[in-house]
Amino acid sequence: MALSRAHRREETNFWPGFVDALSTMLIGIVFLLTVFVLGQFFLSQELTGKDTALERLNRQISELTDLLALERSSNRQAQESLQLMQSTLTQSLGERGRLQGLIDTQNGNAPAQLAEAQKALETEKQLSARAQASVDLVNQQIMAMRRQLAALEEALGASEAKDKESQARISELGSRLNVALAQRVQELARYRSDFFGRLRQVLGTRPDIRVVGDRFVFQSEVFFDAGQAVLKPEGKGELDKLATILLDLGNEMPPDLPWILRVDGHTDNRPIKSAQFPSNWYLSSARAIAVVEYLISRGLPTDRVAATGFGEYQPLDVANSDEAHRRNRRIEFKITER
């Protein structure tokens, strides 16, 4: 009888704690599923982004995969807990049968023993009912979890498909953009070649005008006196020819072709320091601006011309001679892209 009472006290203390632990675990699972669903929602909102959005999506998909693995692990633990509860229920049913047999065999014993056995039987019935209810609840929650996991796997598959589609679309747009840029570059190169050809025909062969790479180079003496940034009359005449060619060429170019005439001013390496020009930077920039302003006055659009001063820092000849100084004092014209 003492062993029976001790066993009953152990069973009475064991089940509430076990059920509370199981409820806490199930609440944690529901919380994780909620976090997982929210992560999937924000993941779907970010799928329309481009490169950075795709990288963020890949990281989120990786995190969702980890969470899915965690949920699957939790599902396995829940199933193991269910099996343990079922085993406990089986043991309880066996104990119930044992007690019922004890009641039957000791039917003629003292009324106190019979009442105690009946009380123990009622307790076992209550425990069995609670265990069965817990098992049913766990089964329902496991089924709901499986449905949610299936929905998450389906959403992940859709996300991966959208990701692949977005990457393919971005690749296609990149290819089309590269083709369009290549066509624009070729078109601009054709007009630049036409400009060079016409300018050679108009200017002829002069020692103070030459072609260097993709630029027409005029010696500064064609346009300016030494140390000055005021156009000479003969320099304006040369710029009139250049403006006529540019205006004709501009009318032939498509309006959406982003071409621009860049006027670069260069000096030699001998320093200049005056109230008007504190350094060669000022002198080279002032000369380039003077040429640009004159071309604009001859009708060249202001958004198709730019002035740049390089000072003495882009020499054609690094020698320290009068000839090198003369070659480095120059105005360059280049048709390029904005």
Tab-separated table of C-alpha atoms in Angstrom:
chain	number	residue	atom	x	y	z
A	1	MET	CA	0.000	0.000	0.000
A	2	ALA	CA	2.852	2.427	0.756
A	3	LEU	CA	4.431	1.719	-2.643
A	4	SER	CA	1.094	2.398	-4.343
A	5	ARG	CA	0.760	5.796	-2.639
A	6	ALA	CA	4.327	6.746	-3.564
A	7	HIS	CA	3.722	5.787	-7.167
A	8	ARG	CA	0.514	7.878	-7.252
A	9	ARG	CA	2.322	10.951	-5.898
A	10	GLU	CA	5.037	10.595	-8.562
A	11	GLU	CA	2.426	10.367	-11.354
A	12	THR	CA	0.508	13.376	-9.980
A	13	ASN	CA	3.679	15.531	-9.973
A	14	PHE	CA	4.972	14.339	-13.354
A	15	TRP	CA	2.134	15.077	-15.757
A	16	PRO	CA	1.425	18.807	-15.105
A	17	GLY	CA	5.104	19.635	-15.520
A	18	PHE	CA	5.347	17.556	-18.673
A	19	VAL	CA	2.236	19.176	-20.192
A	20	ASP	CA	3.488	22.680	-19.283
A	21	ALA	CA	6.841	21.950	-20.954
A	22	LEU	CA	5.076	20.646	-24.045
A	23	SER	CA	2.827	23.775	-24.183
A	24	THR	CA	5.875	26.038	-23.887
A	25	MET	CA	7.564	24.170	-26.732
A	26	LEU	CA	4.458	24.496	-28.928
A	27	ILE	CA	4.211	28.248	-28.220
A	28	GLY	CA	7.879	28.578	-29.300
A	29	ILE	CA	7.109	26.674	-32.517
A	30	VAL	CA	4.133	28.945	-33.294
A	31	PHE	CA	6.313	32.029	-32.637
A	32	LEU	CA	9.014	30.733	-34.968
A	33	LEU	CA	6.410	30.025	-37.659
A	34	THR	CA	5.061	33.577	-37.291
A	35	VAL	CA	8.574	35.012	-37.667
A	36	PHE	CA	9.117	32.742	-40.640
A	37	VAL	CA	5.873	33.885	-42.367
A	38	LEU	CA	6.743	37.553	-41.748
A	39	GLY	CA	10.226	36.977	-43.194
A	40	GLN	CA	8.620	35.406	-46.285
A	41	PHE	CA	6.310	38.420	-46.681
A	42	PHE	CA	9.169	40.898	-46.574
A	43	LEU	CA	11.146	38.633	-48.896
A	44	SER	CA	8.368	38.768	-51.520
A	45	GLN	CA	8.304	42.592	-51.271
A	46	GLU	CA	11.993	42.838	-52.098
A	47	LEU	CA	11.998	40.525	-55.148
A	48	THR	CA	11.395	43.387	-57.611
A	49	GLY	CA	14.779	44.998	-56.866
A	50	LYS	CA	17.833	44.674	-59.098
A	51	ASP	CA	21.379	43.656	-58.156
A	52	THR	CA	21.415	44.724	-54.508
A	53	ALA	CA	17.837	43.525	-53.985
A	54	LEU	CA	18.743	40.150	-55.507
A	55	GLU	CA	21.686	39.803	-53.146
A	56	ARG	CA	19.466	40.630	-50.179
A	57	LEU	CA	16.890	38.121	-51.472
A	58	ASN	CA	19.533	35.402	-51.690
A	59	ARG	CA	20.563	36.082	-48.090
A	60	GLN	CA	16.933	35.985	-46.934
A	61	ILE	CA	16.308	32.738	-48.829
A	62	SER	CA	19.348	31.272	-47.074
A	63	GLU	CA	17.960	32.381	-43.714
A	64	LEU	CA	14.528	30.940	-44.568
A	65	THR	CA	16.151	27.661	-45.535
A	66	ASP	CA	17.905	27.555	-42.156
A	67	LEU	CA	14.610	28.310	-40.392
A	68	LEU	CA	12.891	25.604	-42.414
A	69	ALA	CA	15.534	23.108	-41.345
A	70	LEU	CA	15.046	24.257	-37.752
A	71	GLU	CA	11.275	23.805	-38.038
A	72	ARG	CA	11.729	20.346	-39.490
A	73	SER	CA	13.988	19.494	-36.570
A	74	SER	CA	11.338	20.847	-34.161
A	75	ASN	CA	8.719	18.740	-35.979
A	76	ARG	CA	10.797	15.635	-35.431
A	77	GLN	CA	11.164	16.511	-31.751
A	78	ALA	CA	7.379	16.997	-31.494
A	79	GLN	CA	6.812	13.598	-33.091
A	80	GLU	CA	9.248	12.031	-30.617
A	81	SER	CA	7.358	13.731	-27.770
A	82	LEU	CA	4.104	12.351	-29.189
A	83	GLN	CA	5.526	8.860	-29.254
A	84	LEU	CA	6.663	9.289	-25.647
A	85	MET	CA	3.168	10.447	-24.622
A	86	GLN	CA	1.594	7.519	-26.418
A	87	SER	CA	3.947	5.167	-24.577
A	88	THR	CA	3.015	6.844	-21.300
A	89	LEU	CA	-0.680	6.475	-22.159
A	90	THR	CA	-0.159	2.797	-22.824
A	91	GLN	CA	1.543	2.427	-19.460
A	92	SER	CA	-1.338	4.293	-17.809
A	93	LEU	CA	-3.859	1.983	-19.420
A	94	GLY	CA	-1.846	-0.997	-18.202
A	95	GLU	CA	-1.756	0.435	-14.702
A	96	ARG	CA	-5.495	0.980	-14.896
A	97	GLY	CA	-6.010	-2.662	-15.812
A	98	ARG	CA	-3.712	-3.725	-12.987
A	99	LEU	CA	-5.665	-1.641	-10.497
A	100	GLN	CA	-8.945	-3.000	-11.813
A	101	GLY	CA	-7.613	-6.524	-11.350
A	102	LEU	CA	-6.447	-5.608	-7.875
A	103	ILE	CA	-9.935	-4.379	-7.076
A	104	ASP	CA	-11.450	-7.588	-8.403
A	105	THR	CA	-9.061	-9.861	-6.498
A	106	GLN	CA	-9.375	-7.885	-3.297
A	107	ASN	CA	-13.125	-7.388	-3.504
A	108	GLY	CA	-13.552	-9.124	-0.218
A	109	ASN	CA	-10.833	-7.142	1.568
A	110	ALA	CA	-11.363	-4.188	3.803
A	111	PRO	CA	-13.587	-1.353	2.538
A	112	ALA	CA	-10.713	1.105	3.034
A	113	GLN	CA	-8.545	-0.748	0.533
A	114	LEU	CA	-11.408	-0.907	-1.958
A	115	ALA	CA	-12.078	2.834	-1.648
A	116	GLU	CA	-8.402	3.568	-2.069
A	117	ALA	CA	-8.173	1.392	-5.188
A	118	GLN	CA	-11.269	3.061	-6.665
A	119	LYS	CA	-9.801	6.458	-5.955
A	120	ALA	CA	-6.565	5.442	-7.670
A	121	LEU	CA	-8.561	4.136	-10.615
A	122	GLU	CA	-10.421	7.445	-10.962
A	123	THR	CA	-7.123	9.259	-10.843
A	124	GLU	CA	-5.713	7.075	-13.592
A	125	LYS	CA	-8.855	7.653	-15.669
A	126	GLN	CA	-8.421	11.412	-15.346
A	127	LEU	CA	-4.755	11.151	-16.237
A	128	SER	CA	-5.586	8.975	-19.237
A	129	ALA	CA	-8.236	11.448	-20.424
A	130	ARG	CA	-5.817	14.379	-20.091
A	131	ALA	CA	-3.096	12.454	-21.894
A	132	GLN	CA	-5.467	11.547	-24.730
A	133	ALA	CA	-6.583	15.174	-25.034
A	134	SER	CA	-2.938	16.267	-25.160
A	135	VAL	CA	-2.192	13.667	-27.819
A	136	ASP	CA	-5.132	14.870	-29.931
A	137	LEU	CA	-3.991	18.491	-29.569
A	138	VAL	CA	-0.428	17.622	-30.546
A	139	ASN	CA	-1.699	15.699	-33.584
A	140	GLN	CA	-3.747	18.690	-34.700
A	141	GLN	CA	-0.801	21.043	-34.235
A	142	ILE	CA	1.518	18.712	-36.142
A	143	MET	CA	-0.939	18.592	-39.049
A	144	ALA	CA	-1.191	22.400	-39.059
A	145	MET	CA	2.601	22.624	-38.944
A	146	ARG	CA	2.917	20.279	-41.907
A	147	ARG	CA	0.479	22.397	-43.925
A	148	GLN	CA	2.412	25.541	-43.070
A	149	LEU	CA	5.720	23.901	-43.985
A	150	ALA	CA	4.278	22.813	-47.318
A	151	ALA	CA	3.080	26.385	-47.951
A	152	LEU	CA	6.527	27.730	-47.052
A	153	GLU	CA	8.256	25.289	-49.391
A	154	GLU	CA	5.887	26.306	-52.178
A	155	ALA	CA	6.589	30.002	-51.472
A	156	LEU	CA	10.334	29.343	-51.528
A	157	GLY	CA	10.009	27.635	-54.896
A	158	ALA	CA	8.052	30.594	-56.265
A	159	SER	CA	10.679	32.988	-54.897
A	160	GLU	CA	13.495	31.057	-56.546
A	161	ALA	CA	11.594	31.063	-59.851
A	162	LYS	CA	11.055	34.837	-59.624
A	163	ASP	CA	14.725	35.273	-58.771
A	164	LYS	CA	15.794	33.350	-61.871
A	165	GLU	CA	13.339	35.309	-64.000
A	166	SER	CA	14.641	38.621	-62.634
A	167	GLN	CA	18.244	37.627	-63.278
A	168	ALA	CA	17.413	36.624	-66.843
A	169	ARG	CA	15.593	39.925	-67.394
A	170	ILE	CA	18.501	41.935	-65.980
A	171	SER	CA	20.938	40.033	-68.202
A	172	GLU	CA	18.768	40.733	-71.239
A	173	LEU	CA	18.513	44.450	-70.389
A	174	GLY	CA	22.285	44.605	-69.886
A	175	SER	CA	22.883	43.046	-73.294
A	176	ARG	CA	20.478	45.451	-74.964
A	177	LEU	CA	22.109	48.405	-73.198
A	178	ASN	CA	25.574	47.294	-74.310
A	179	VAL	CA	24.373	47.001	-77.902
A	180	ALA	CA	22.782	50.457	-77.760
A	181	LEU	CA	25.937	51.985	-76.279
A	182	ALA	CA	28.109	50.325	-78.891
A	183	GLN	CA	25.876	51.699	-81.640
A	184	ARG	CA	26.083	55.190	-80.132
A	185	VAL	CA	29.872	54.997	-79.896
A	186	GLN	CA	30.141	53.858	-83.509
A	187	GLU	CA	27.799	56.623	-84.645
A	188	LEU	CA	29.759	59.268	-82.747
A	189	ALA	CA	33.030	57.926	-84.166
A	190	ARG	CA	31.609	58.233	-87.669
A	191	TYR	CA	30.635	61.866	-87.143
A	192	ARG	CA	34.002	62.584	-85.508
A	193	SER	CA	35.751	61.164	-88.568
A	194	ASP	CA	33.522	63.297	-90.821
A	195	PHE	CA	34.405	66.377	-88.742
A	196	PHE	CA	38.137	65.680	-89.048
A	197	GLY	CA	37.840	65.178	-92.806
A	198	ARG	CA	35.961	68.417	-93.381
A	199	LEU	CA	38.290	70.380	-91.089
A	200	ARG	CA	41.334	69.117	-92.978
A	201	GLN	CA	39.790	70.220	-96.267
A	202	VAL	CA	39.050	73.706	-94.936
A	203	LEU	CA	42.287	74.319	-93.036
A	204	GLY	CA	44.652	72.562	-95.406
A	205	THR	CA	48.173	71.609	-94.318
A	206	ARG	CA	49.598	74.098	-91.869
A	207	PRO	CA	52.514	73.502	-89.482
A	208	ASP	CA	50.662	75.163	-86.601
A	209	ILE	CA	47.592	72.898	-86.994
A	210	ARG	CA	47.852	69.113	-86.688
A	211	VAL	CA	45.987	65.983	-85.631
A	212	VAL	CA	47.059	64.144	-82.478
A	213	GLY	CA	45.033	60.972	-81.906
A	214	ASP	CA	41.353	61.927	-81.807
A	215	ARG	CA	42.002	65.681	-81.374
A	216	PHE	CA	42.693	68.674	-83.594
A	217	VAL	CA	45.585	70.678	-82.138
A	218	PHE	CA	46.096	74.411	-82.819
A	219	GLN	CA	49.162	76.226	-81.562
A	220	SER	CA	48.162	78.973	-79.140
A	221	GLU	CA	49.841	81.559	-81.364
A	222	VAL	CA	47.067	80.997	-83.929
A	223	PHE	CA	44.544	82.521	-81.509
A	224	PHE	CA	46.430	84.450	-78.816
A	225	ASP	CA	49.447	86.649	-78.215
A	226	ALA	CA	51.985	85.473	-75.644
A	227	GLY	CA	50.629	85.550	-72.111
A	228	GLN	CA	47.205	86.783	-73.248
A	229	ALA	CA	43.707	85.291	-73.465
A	230	VAL	CA	42.151	87.729	-75.978
A	231	LEU	CA	41.415	86.264	-79.420
A	232	LYS	CA	43.339	87.739	-82.323
A	233	PRO	CA	41.417	88.712	-85.501
A	234	GLU	CA	43.105	85.971	-87.535
A	235	GLY	CA	42.261	83.472	-84.783
A	236	LYS	CA	38.602	84.442	-85.018
A	237	GLY	CA	38.748	83.721	-88.736
A	238	GLU	CA	39.945	80.182	-88.067
A	239	LEU	CA	37.221	79.713	-85.464
A	240	ASP	CA	34.619	80.918	-87.986
A	241	LYS	CA	35.603	78.022	-90.239
A	242	LEU	CA	35.430	75.612	-87.315
A	243	ALA	CA	32.007	76.941	-86.236
A	244	THR	CA	30.589	76.539	-89.756
A	245	ILE	CA	31.671	72.903	-89.900
A	246	LEU	CA	30.330	72.203	-86.411
A	247	LEU	CA	26.951	73.792	-87.139
A	248	ASP	CA	26.561	71.776	-90.355
A	249	LEU	CA	27.642	68.597	-88.590
A	250	GLY	CA	25.348	69.309	-85.631
A	251	ASN	CA	22.357	69.545	-87.971
A	252	GLU	CA	23.218	66.121	-89.383
A	253	MET	CA	23.639	64.410	-86.000
A	254	PRO	CA	20.580	62.865	-84.305
A	255	PRO	CA	19.239	65.123	-81.525
A	256	ASP	CA	19.586	62.347	-78.929
A	257	LEU	CA	23.265	61.656	-79.715
A	258	PRO	CA	25.125	62.923	-76.590
A	259	TRP	CA	28.029	64.639	-78.387
A	260	ILE	CA	29.979	67.621	-77.125
A	261	LEU	CA	32.956	69.663	-78.370
A	262	ARG	CA	35.596	69.877	-75.653
A	263	VAL	CA	38.057	72.787	-75.900
A	264	ASP	CA	41.246	72.142	-73.911
A	265	GLY	CA	43.736	74.891	-73.069
A	266	HIS	CA	47.422	74.005	-72.479
A	267	THR	CA	50.496	76.095	-71.605
A	268	ASP	CA	54.234	75.414	-71.430
A	269	ASN	CA	55.982	74.813	-68.121
A	270	ARG	CA	57.307	78.358	-67.687
A	271	PRO	CA	55.399	79.884	-64.760
A	272	ILE	CA	53.241	82.955	-65.161
A	273	LYS	CA	52.153	85.119	-62.268
A	274	SER	CA	50.268	88.331	-62.914
A	275	ALA	CA	47.246	90.108	-61.509
A	276	GLN	CA	45.090	88.666	-64.310
A	277	PHE	CA	46.614	85.166	-64.377
A	278	PRO	CA	48.054	84.013	-61.021
A	279	SER	CA	49.161	80.691	-62.576
A	280	ASN	CA	49.155	78.677	-65.799
A	281	TRP	CA	45.877	77.102	-64.668
A	282	TYR	CA	44.186	80.483	-64.998
A	283	LEU	CA	45.795	81.233	-68.358
A	284	SER	CA	44.911	77.880	-69.953
A	285	SER	CA	41.347	78.028	-68.616
A	286	ALA	CA	40.839	81.628	-69.746
A	287	ARG	CA	42.001	80.777	-73.270
A	288	ALA	CA	39.686	77.749	-73.490
A	289	ILE	CA	36.772	79.866	-72.213
A	290	ALA	CA	37.511	82.611	-74.743
A	291	VAL	CA	37.367	80.071	-77.602
A	292	VAL	CA	34.141	78.545	-76.261
A	293	GLU	CA	32.442	81.936	-75.868
A	294	TYR	CA	33.352	82.897	-79.425
A	295	LEU	CA	32.009	79.614	-80.829
A	296	ILE	CA	28.784	80.174	-78.906
A	297	SER	CA	28.540	83.671	-80.365
A	298	ARG	CA	28.761	82.070	-83.837
A	299	GLY	CA	25.694	79.887	-83.107
A	300	LEU	CA	27.095	76.767	-81.449
A	301	PRO	CA	24.607	75.570	-78.739
A	302	THR	CA	25.806	76.150	-75.208
A	303	ASP	CA	25.043	72.551	-74.212
A	304	ARG	CA	27.300	71.198	-76.983
A	305	VAL	CA	30.584	72.834	-75.897
A	306	ALA	CA	32.802	72.737	-72.796
A	307	ALA	CA	36.029	74.520	-71.749
A	308	THR	CA	38.842	72.797	-69.824
A	309	GLY	CA	42.174	74.168	-68.595
A	310	PHE	CA	45.119	71.796	-68.096
A	311	GLY	CA	47.897	74.311	-67.380
A	312	GLU	CA	51.345	72.880	-68.097
A	313	TYR	CA	50.529	69.389	-66.774
A	314	GLN	CA	49.714	67.583	-70.077
A	315	PRO	CA	52.782	68.323	-72.265
A	316	LEU	CA	53.291	66.858	-75.727
A	317	ASP	CA	57.056	67.352	-75.430
A	318	VAL	CA	58.832	67.034	-72.072
A	319	ALA	CA	62.017	68.699	-73.295
A	320	ASN	CA	62.972	72.102	-71.902
A	321	SER	CA	63.555	73.883	-75.208
A	322	ASP	CA	61.901	76.677	-77.187
A	323	GLU	CA	60.544	74.166	-79.697
A	324	ALA	CA	59.075	72.012	-76.915
A	325	HIS	CA	57.548	75.096	-75.284
A	326	ARG	CA	55.980	76.094	-78.596
A	327	ARG	CA	54.474	72.653	-79.150
A	328	ASN	CA	53.057	72.497	-75.619
A	329	ARG	CA	51.307	75.905	-75.927
A	330	ARG	CA	48.169	74.745	-77.699
A	331	ILE	CA	44.383	74.643	-77.976
A	332	GLU	CA	42.866	71.194	-78.593
A	333	PHE	CA	39.429	70.379	-79.997
A	334	LYS	CA	37.850	66.998	-79.363
A	335	ILE	CA	34.379	65.675	-80.148
A	336	THR	CA	33.393	63.317	-77.340
A	337	GLU	CA	30.419	62.109	-75.256
A	338	ARG	CA	28.850	63.940	-72.378
